[in-house]
PDB file of C-alpha atoms in Angstrom:
ATOM      1  CA  GLY D   5     -74.518 -74.303  -8.088  1.00 58.00           C
ATOM      2  CA  GLN D   6     -78.358 -71.701  -8.672  1.00 62.00           C
ATOM      3  CA  GLN D   7     -79.569 -72.929 -11.786  1.00 78.00           C
ATOM      4  CA  LEU D   8     -81.734 -70.487 -13.652  1.00 91.00           C
ATOM      5  CA  ASN D   9     -84.485 -71.779 -15.947  1.00 94.00           C
ATOM      6  CA  GLN D  10     -86.204 -69.711 -19.312  1.00 96.00           C
ATOM      7  CA  SER D  11     -88.677 -70.191 -21.392  1.00 96.00           C
ATOM      8  CA  PRO D  12     -89.603 -71.194 -23.561  1.00 96.00           C
ATOM      9  CA  GLN D  13     -86.315 -72.749 -25.541  1.00 95.00           C
ATOM     10  CA  SER D  14     -86.505 -71.385 -28.382  1.00 95.00           C
ATOM     11  CA  MET D  15     -88.981 -70.039 -30.463  1.00 96.00           C
ATOM     12  CA  PHE D  16     -89.886 -69.575 -34.569  1.00 96.00           C
ATOM     13  CA  ILE D  17     -92.368 -66.349 -34.695  1.00 94.00           C
ATOM     14  CA  GLN D  18     -93.483 -63.873 -37.849  1.00 95.00           C
ATOM     15  CA  GLU D  19     -91.773 -60.788 -38.454  1.00 95.00           C
ATOM     16  CA  GLY D  20     -94.328 -57.768 -36.769  1.00 95.00           C
ATOM     17  CA  GLU D  21     -95.292 -60.031 -34.170  1.00 96.00           C
ATOM     18  CA  ASP D  22     -94.795 -59.837 -30.124  1.00 97.00           C
ATOM     19  CA  VAL D  23     -93.172 -62.207 -28.133  1.00 96.00           C
ATOM     20  CA  SER D  24     -92.746 -62.951 -24.926  1.00 97.00           C
ATOM     21  CA  MET D  25     -90.332 -64.763 -22.545  1.00 98.00           C
ATOM     22  CA  ASN D  26     -89.339 -65.364 -19.102  1.00 97.00           C
ATOM     23  CA  CYS D  27     -86.624 -66.334 -16.584  1.00 97.00           C
ATOM     24  CA  THR D  28     -87.352 -68.599 -13.175  1.00 97.00           C
ATOM     25  CA  SER D  29     -84.867 -69.067 -10.546  1.00 95.00           C
ATOM     26  CA  SER D  30     -84.868 -70.851  -6.896  1.00 93.00           C
ATOM     27  CA  SER D  31     -83.298 -68.290  -5.291  1.00 92.00           C
ATOM     28  CA  ILE D  32     -84.624 -65.503  -4.991  1.00 94.00           C
ATOM     29  CA  PHE D  33     -82.392 -62.000  -6.695  1.00 94.00           C
ATOM     30  CA  ASN D  34     -81.878 -57.942  -6.364  1.00 93.00           C
ATOM     31  CA  THR D  35     -80.562 -57.331  -9.762  1.00 93.00           C
ATOM     32  CA  TRP D  36     -81.993 -59.969 -13.207  1.00 95.00           C
ATOM     33  CA  LEU D  37     -80.538 -58.722 -16.476  1.00 95.00           C
ATOM     34  CA  TRP D  38     -80.986 -58.953 -19.675  1.00 97.00           C
ATOM     35  CA  TYR D  39     -78.380 -59.805 -21.997  1.00 97.00           C
ATOM     36  CA  LYS D  40     -79.044 -60.850 -26.194  1.00 97.00           C
ATOM     37  CA  GLN D  41     -76.319 -62.335 -28.176  1.00 96.00           C
ATOM     38  CA  ASP D  42     -75.581 -62.115 -32.155  1.00 95.00           C
ATOM     39  CA  PRO D  43     -73.913 -65.315 -33.480  1.00 89.00           C
ATOM     40  CA  GLY D  44     -70.134 -65.119 -32.970  1.00 88.00           C
ATOM     41  CA  GLU D  45     -70.257 -62.310 -30.810  1.00 92.00           C
ATOM     42  CA  GLY D  46     -70.812 -61.606 -27.082  1.00 94.00           C
ATOM     43  CA  PRO D  47     -73.649 -61.049 -25.313  1.00 95.00           C
ATOM     44  CA  VAL D  48     -75.234 -57.421 -25.465  1.00 95.00           C
ATOM     45  CA  LEU D  49     -76.878 -55.892 -22.144  1.00 94.00           C
ATOM     46  CA  LEU D  50     -80.302 -55.092 -22.981  1.00 96.00           C
ATOM     47  CA  ILE D  51     -82.232 -54.548 -20.082  1.00 96.00           C
ATOM     48  CA  ALA D  52     -81.619 -53.905 -15.739  1.00 94.00           C
ATOM     49  CA  LEU D  53     -83.954 -54.283 -13.266  1.00 95.00           C
ATOM     50  CA  TYR D  54     -82.753 -53.406  -9.542  1.00 93.00           C
ATOM     51  CA  LYS D  55     -86.227 -53.890  -8.167  1.00 94.00           C
ATOM     52  CA  ALA D  56     -89.421 -55.789  -6.779  1.00 95.00           C
ATOM     53  CA  GLY D  57     -91.726 -55.470  -9.765  1.00 95.00           C
ATOM     54  CA  GLU D  58     -89.833 -52.734 -11.407  1.00 95.00           C
ATOM     55  CA  LEU D  59     -91.037 -52.722 -15.306  1.00 97.00           C
ATOM     56  CA  THR D  60     -87.813 -51.044 -17.633  1.00 96.00           C
ATOM     57  CA  SER D  61     -87.944 -50.405 -21.246  1.00 96.00           C
ATOM     58  CA  ASN D  62     -85.774 -49.692 -24.239  1.00 95.00           C
ATOM     59  CA  GLY D  63     -87.466 -49.306 -27.218  1.00 96.00           C
ATOM     60  CA  ARG D  64     -89.723 -51.804 -28.245  1.00 97.00           C
ATOM     61  CA  LEU D  65     -88.348 -54.328 -25.432  1.00 98.00           C
ATOM     62  CA  THR D  66     -90.111 -54.430 -22.018  1.00 98.00           C
ATOM     63  CA  ALA D  67     -88.813 -56.048 -18.929  1.00 98.00           C
ATOM     64  CA  GLN D  68     -90.255 -56.821 -15.575  1.00 98.00           C
ATOM     65  CA  PHE D  69     -88.739 -57.735 -11.801  1.00 97.00           C
ATOM     66  CA  GLY D  70     -91.533 -60.492 -10.856  1.00 96.00           C
ATOM     67  CA  ILE D  71     -92.864 -59.476  -7.110  1.00 96.00           C
ATOM     68  CA  THR D  72     -91.496 -62.811  -5.764  1.00 95.00           C
ATOM     69  CA  ARG D  73     -87.512 -61.618  -6.348  1.00 94.00           C
ATOM     70  CA  LYS D  74     -87.940 -65.468  -8.743  1.00 95.00           C
ATOM     71  CA  ASP D  75     -88.452 -64.301 -12.262  1.00 96.00           C
ATOM     72  CA  SER D  76     -88.314 -61.944 -14.877  1.00 98.00           C
ATOM     73  CA  PHE D  77     -89.902 -61.251 -17.881  1.00 98.00           C
ATOM     74  CA  LEU D  78     -88.778 -59.686 -21.588  1.00 98.00           C
ATOM     75  CA  ASN D  79     -91.486 -58.714 -23.974  1.00 98.00           C
ATOM     76  CA  ILE D  80     -90.247 -57.777 -27.370  1.00 97.00           C
ATOM     77  CA  SER D  81     -92.954 -56.224 -29.892  1.00 97.00           C
ATOM     78  CA  ALA D  82     -93.428 -55.640 -33.548  1.00 96.00           C
ATOM     79  CA  SER D  83     -90.062 -58.067 -34.060  1.00 95.00           C
ATOM     80  CA  ILE D  84     -88.078 -57.211 -36.779  1.00 95.00           C
ATOM     81  CA  PRO D  85     -85.100 -59.800 -38.514  1.00 93.00           C
ATOM     82  CA  SER D  86     -82.848 -57.938 -36.343  1.00 94.00           C
ATOM     83  CA  ASP D  87     -84.106 -59.529 -33.314  1.00 96.00           C
ATOM     84  CA  VAL D  88     -83.012 -63.217 -34.048  1.00 96.00           C
ATOM     85  CA  GLY D  89     -80.689 -63.910 -31.942  1.00 96.00           C
ATOM     86  CA  ILE D  90     -80.270 -65.947 -28.101  1.00 96.00           C
ATOM     87  CA  TYR D  91     -81.100 -64.104 -25.402  1.00 97.00           C
ATOM     88  CA  PHE D  92     -79.639 -64.299 -21.827  1.00 96.00           C
ATOM     89  CA  CYS D  93     -81.407 -63.893 -18.167  1.00 96.00           C
ATOM     90  CA  ALA D  94     -79.226 -63.371 -15.597  1.00 94.00           C
ATOM     91  CA  GLY D  95     -79.484 -62.329 -11.655  1.00 93.00           C
ATOM     92  CA  ALA D  96     -77.728 -62.061  -8.475  1.00 91.00           C
ATOM     93  CA  TYR D  97     -77.712 -60.969  -4.920  1.00 89.00           C
ATOM     94  CA  TYR D  98     -75.804 -58.666  -2.834  1.00 84.00           C
ATOM     95  CA  GLY D  99     -72.491 -59.430  -3.282  1.00 79.00           C
ATOM     96  CA  GLN D 100     -72.479 -62.464  -5.350  1.00 84.00           C
ATOM     97  CA  ASN D 101     -71.370 -62.964  -9.396  1.00 88.00           C
ATOM     98  CA  PHE D 102     -74.264 -63.479 -11.997  1.00 91.00           C
ATOM     99  CA  VAL D 103     -75.519 -66.397 -12.458  1.00 92.00           C
ATOM    100  CA  PHE D 104     -77.138 -66.635 -16.360  1.00 93.00           C
ATOM    101  CA  GLY D 105     -79.304 -69.196 -17.745  1.00 94.00           C
ATOM    102  CA  PRO D 106     -79.175 -70.788 -21.040  1.00 93.00           C
ATOM    103  CA  GLY D 107     -80.694 -68.877 -23.382  1.00 94.00           C
ATOM    104  CA  THR D 108     -84.191 -68.447 -25.369  1.00 96.00           C
ATOM    105  CA  ARG D 109     -83.572 -68.532 -29.199  1.00 95.00           C
ATOM    106  CA  LEU D 110     -85.431 -66.537 -31.439  1.00 96.00           C
ATOM    107  CA  SER D 111     -85.840 -66.571 -34.883  1.00 95.00           C
ATOM    108  CA  VAL D 112     -87.939 -64.683 -36.810  1.00 90.00           C
ATOM    109  CA  LEU D 113     -89.499 -65.305 -40.333  1.00 86.00           C
ATOM    110  CA  PRO D 114     -89.958 -63.311 -42.572  1.00 81.00           C
TER     111      PRO D 114
ATOM    112  CA  ASN V  24     -63.583 -47.269 -27.663  1.00 65.00           C
ATOM    113  CA  ALA V  25     -62.790 -50.614 -27.588  1.00 77.00           C
ATOM    114  CA  GLY V  26     -63.641 -52.250 -24.799  1.00 94.00           C
ATOM    115  CA  VAL V  27     -62.844 -55.389 -23.320  1.00 97.00           C
ATOM    116  CA  THR V  28     -60.818 -57.323 -25.722  1.00 97.00           C
ATOM    117  CA  GLN V  29     -60.077 -60.841 -26.681  1.00 97.00           C
ATOM    118  CA  THR V  30     -57.244 -62.639 -28.628  1.00 97.00           C
ATOM    119  CA  PRO V  31     -57.500 -64.629 -29.717  1.00 97.00           C
ATOM    120  CA  LYS V  32     -60.727 -65.514 -31.806  1.00 96.00           C
ATOM    121  CA  PHE V  33     -60.284 -68.857 -33.158  1.00 97.00           C
ATOM    122  CA  GLN V  34     -57.881 -72.261 -31.961  1.00 97.00           C
ATOM    123  CA  VAL V  35     -57.361 -75.026 -32.653  1.00 97.00           C
ATOM    124  CA  LEU V  36     -54.824 -76.975 -29.733  1.00 97.00           C
ATOM    125  CA  LYS V  37     -53.872 -80.754 -29.247  1.00 97.00           C
ATOM    126  CA  THR V  38     -54.241 -82.568 -26.392  1.00 98.00           C
ATOM    127  CA  GLY V  39     -51.920 -82.575 -23.993  1.00 97.00           C
ATOM    128  CA  GLN V  40     -51.167 -78.644 -24.752  1.00 97.00           C
ATOM    129  CA  SER V  41     -51.082 -75.696 -22.394  1.00 96.00           C
ATOM    130  CA  MET V  42     -52.157 -71.886 -24.590  1.00 96.00           C
ATOM    131  CA  THR V  43     -53.227 -68.588 -22.878  1.00 98.00           C
ATOM    132  CA  LEU V  44     -56.063 -66.466 -24.156  1.00 98.00           C
ATOM    133  CA  GLN V  45     -55.925 -63.356 -23.762  1.00 98.00           C
ATOM    134  CA  CYS V  46     -58.297 -60.754 -22.124  1.00 98.00           C
ATOM    135  CA  ALA V  47     -58.251 -56.961 -21.820  1.00 98.00           C
ATOM    136  CA  GLN V  48     -60.039 -53.694 -20.980  1.00 97.00           C
ATOM    137  CA  ASP V  49     -59.617 -50.225 -21.799  1.00 96.00           C
ATOM    138  CA  MET V  50     -62.830 -49.252 -19.480  1.00 94.00           C
ATOM    139  CA  ASN V  51     -60.861 -49.017 -16.080  1.00 94.00           C
ATOM    140  CA  HIS V  52     -62.835 -51.719 -14.483  1.00 94.00           C
ATOM    141  CA  GLU V  53     -62.154 -53.487 -11.457  1.00 94.00           C
ATOM    142  CA  TYR V  54     -63.685 -56.421 -11.444  1.00 94.00           C
ATOM    143  CA  MET V  55     -63.483 -58.829 -14.457  1.00 96.00           C
ATOM    144  CA  SER V  56     -64.442 -62.516 -14.853  1.00 96.00           C
ATOM    145  CA  TRP V  57     -64.222 -65.737 -17.312  1.00 97.00           C
ATOM    146  CA  TYR V  58     -66.954 -67.515 -18.666  1.00 97.00           C
ATOM    147  CA  ARG V  59     -67.497 -70.826 -20.951  1.00 97.00           C
ATOM    148  CA  GLN V  60     -70.435 -71.179 -23.147  1.00 95.00           C
ATOM    149  CA  ASP V  61     -70.952 -74.510 -24.110  1.00 92.00           C
ATOM    150  CA  PRO V  62     -74.915 -75.724 -26.167  1.00 84.00           C
ATOM    151  CA  GLY V  63     -77.762 -75.043 -23.783  1.00 78.00           C
ATOM    152  CA  MET V  64     -76.118 -74.413 -20.457  1.00 80.00           C
ATOM    153  CA  GLY V  65     -75.858 -70.932 -21.058  1.00 84.00           C
ATOM    154  CA  LEU V  66     -72.515 -69.298 -19.191  1.00 93.00           C
ATOM    155  CA  ARG V  67     -70.722 -70.867 -16.664  1.00 94.00           C
ATOM    156  CA  LEU V  68     -68.277 -69.435 -14.729  1.00 94.00           C
ATOM    157  CA  ILE V  69     -64.748 -70.020 -14.619  1.00 97.00           C
ATOM    158  CA  HIS V  70     -62.715 -67.794 -12.170  1.00 97.00           C
ATOM    159  CA  TYR V  71     -63.303 -63.781 -11.262  1.00 95.00           C
ATOM    160  CA  SER V  72     -61.007 -61.163 -10.392  1.00 96.00           C
ATOM    161  CA  VAL V  73     -61.827 -58.209  -7.968  1.00 93.00           C
ATOM    162  CA  GLY V  74     -59.209 -55.841  -8.254  1.00 94.00           C
ATOM    163  CA  ALA V  75     -56.003 -56.462  -9.361  1.00 95.00           C
ATOM    164  CA  GLY V  76     -53.860 -59.509  -7.654  1.00 96.00           C
ATOM    165  CA  ILE V  77     -57.104 -61.113  -6.501  1.00 95.00           C
ATOM    166  CA  THR V  78     -58.675 -63.568  -8.608  1.00 97.00           C
ATOM    167  CA  ASP V  79     -61.169 -66.596  -6.954  1.00 96.00           C
ATOM    168  CA  GLN V  80     -62.538 -69.260  -8.477  1.00 97.00           C
ATOM    169  CA  GLY V  81     -65.957 -69.846 -10.206  1.00 94.00           C
ATOM    170  CA  GLU V  82     -68.475 -72.753 -11.079  1.00 92.00           C
ATOM    171  CA  VAL V  83     -66.087 -74.518 -13.141  1.00 95.00           C
ATOM    172  CA  PRO V  84     -62.296 -73.996 -12.445  1.00 97.00           C
ATOM    173  CA  ASN V  85     -60.452 -77.059 -13.170  1.00 96.00           C
ATOM    174  CA  GLY V  86     -58.001 -77.012 -15.496  1.00 96.00           C
ATOM    175  CA  TYR V  87     -57.924 -73.266 -15.506  1.00 98.00           C
ATOM    176  CA  ASN V  88     -55.683 -70.625 -13.802  1.00 97.00           C
ATOM    177  CA  VAL V  89     -55.802 -67.469 -13.961  1.00 98.00           C
ATOM    178  CA  SER V  90     -53.912 -64.174 -12.289  1.00 97.00           C
ATOM    179  CA  ARG V  91     -54.240 -60.024 -12.742  1.00 97.00           C
ATOM    180  CA  SER V  92     -51.400 -58.038 -12.381  1.00 97.00           C
ATOM    181  CA  THR V  93     -52.264 -54.978 -13.899  1.00 97.00           C
ATOM    182  CA  THR V  94     -56.188 -53.398 -14.333  1.00 96.00           C
ATOM    183  CA  GLU V  95     -56.722 -54.040 -17.693  1.00 97.00           C
ATOM    184  CA  ASP V  96     -55.760 -57.554 -17.797  1.00 98.00           C
ATOM    185  CA  PHE V  97     -56.934 -60.962 -17.202  1.00 98.00           C
ATOM    186  CA  PRO V  98     -55.772 -63.428 -19.896  1.00 98.00           C
ATOM    187  CA  LEU V  99     -56.942 -67.445 -18.960  1.00 98.00           C
ATOM    188  CA  ARG V 100     -53.839 -70.121 -18.789  1.00 98.00           C
ATOM    189  CA  LEU V 101     -55.244 -74.202 -20.315  1.00 97.00           C
ATOM    190  CA  LEU V 102     -52.751 -75.711 -18.088  1.00 92.00           C
ATOM    191  CA  SER V 103     -53.443 -79.694 -19.965  1.00 96.00           C
ATOM    192  CA  ALA V 104     -56.319 -78.864 -23.041  1.00 97.00           C
ATOM    193  CA  ALA V 105     -58.159 -82.005 -22.921  1.00 97.00           C
ATOM    194  CA  PRO V 106     -61.706 -82.456 -24.968  1.00 97.00           C
ATOM    195  CA  SER V 107     -63.900 -81.451 -22.329  1.00 96.00           C
ATOM    196  CA  GLN V 108     -62.275 -77.798 -22.787  1.00 97.00           C
ATOM    197  CA  THR V 109     -63.863 -77.714 -26.499  1.00 97.00           C
ATOM    198  CA  SER V 110     -66.005 -74.548 -26.006  1.00 97.00           C
ATOM    199  CA  VAL V 111     -66.364 -71.097 -26.617  1.00 97.00           C
ATOM    200  CA  TYR V 112     -64.764 -68.252 -23.971  1.00 98.00           C
ATOM    201  CA  PHE V 113     -65.811 -65.276 -22.856  1.00 97.00           C
ATOM    202  CA  CYS V 114     -64.185 -62.436 -21.112  1.00 97.00           C
ATOM    203  CA  ALA V 115     -66.253 -59.853 -18.849  1.00 95.00           C
ATOM    204  CA  SER V 116     -65.879 -57.053 -16.973  1.00 95.00           C
ATOM    205  CA  SER V 117     -67.688 -54.716 -14.699  1.00 92.00           C
ATOM    206  CA  PRO V 118     -66.544 -51.361 -12.477  1.00 90.00           C
ATOM    207  CA  THR V 119     -67.127 -53.028  -9.442  1.00 81.00           C
ATOM    208  CA  GLY V 120     -67.877 -56.735  -8.546  1.00 69.00           C
ATOM    209  CA  GLY V 121     -71.445 -55.484  -6.720  1.00 67.00           C
ATOM    210  CA  THR V 122     -74.182 -56.210  -8.535  1.00 64.00           C
ATOM    211  CA  SER V 123     -75.510 -52.538  -9.625  1.00 68.00           C
ATOM    212  CA  ALA V 124     -74.024 -52.509 -13.046  1.00 75.00           C
ATOM    213  CA  GLY V 125     -74.420 -55.087 -15.907  1.00 84.00           C
ATOM    214  CA  TYR V 126     -71.072 -57.048 -17.168  1.00 91.00           C
ATOM    215  CA  THR V 127     -69.277 -56.245 -20.293  1.00 93.00           C
ATOM    216  CA  PHE V 128     -68.431 -58.884 -23.049  1.00 95.00           C
ATOM    217  CA  GLY V 129     -65.781 -59.648 -25.757  1.00 96.00           C
ATOM    218  CA  SER V 130     -66.309 -61.144 -28.371  1.00 96.00           C
ATOM    219  CA  GLY V 131     -64.963 -64.647 -26.964  1.00 96.00           C
ATOM    220  CA  THR V 132     -63.020 -66.668 -28.202  1.00 97.00           C
ATOM    221  CA  ARG V 133     -63.862 -70.121 -29.995  1.00 97.00           C
ATOM    222  CA  LEU V 134     -61.452 -73.265 -28.659  1.00 97.00           C
ATOM    223  CA  THR V 135     -61.263 -76.757 -30.234  1.00 97.00           C
ATOM    224  CA  VAL V 136     -59.409 -79.162 -28.685  1.00 97.00           C
ATOM    225  CA  VAL V 137     -58.789 -82.385 -30.504  1.00 97.00           C
TER     226      VAL V 137
END
């Protein structure tokens, strides 16, 4: 089936630093989603993107729908300890189920 | 609002046993689905339903059954548990099966098969 690649797999950053991660697909999508998962919990939707080139923010988080429709990017500015978790991207084409990436594990050092 | 509720939160089974993972949502969502989460593999779709009485297979359906008799409930049945089914299982729902809205996830069931 379809697979998404997420980069990096994991990252350790200092509190206050900015974070960038991305997600790529071999197929085009018309919707990209970004989720965050805290330990022991289910994923929670952060940002949804519906148009190529779209840039959407949610507080300190900003995500972009790639122009090629095969990638998406998530940036976190001025990281804080509660940003720790696993970040998943998910993509779907019209009428299809969402496909999820393997996740980027973020650790924030005080 | 309860959202998506999964029970139990933890379960240990012996190989060959059967059990049902429960999932209920109170948002009147038409679309419901089951995923399993394994280290390094993200979330993989097991089964999904676009409405009461309608179910379909996802990416990894073998060894699992589902039914959707009501809009609210979407139980997942393990017919004869195997160690390969050790995983964390998530139920998710969405207003429709289209891509116009993201999924709301439950908090998961951690299953260990020994």
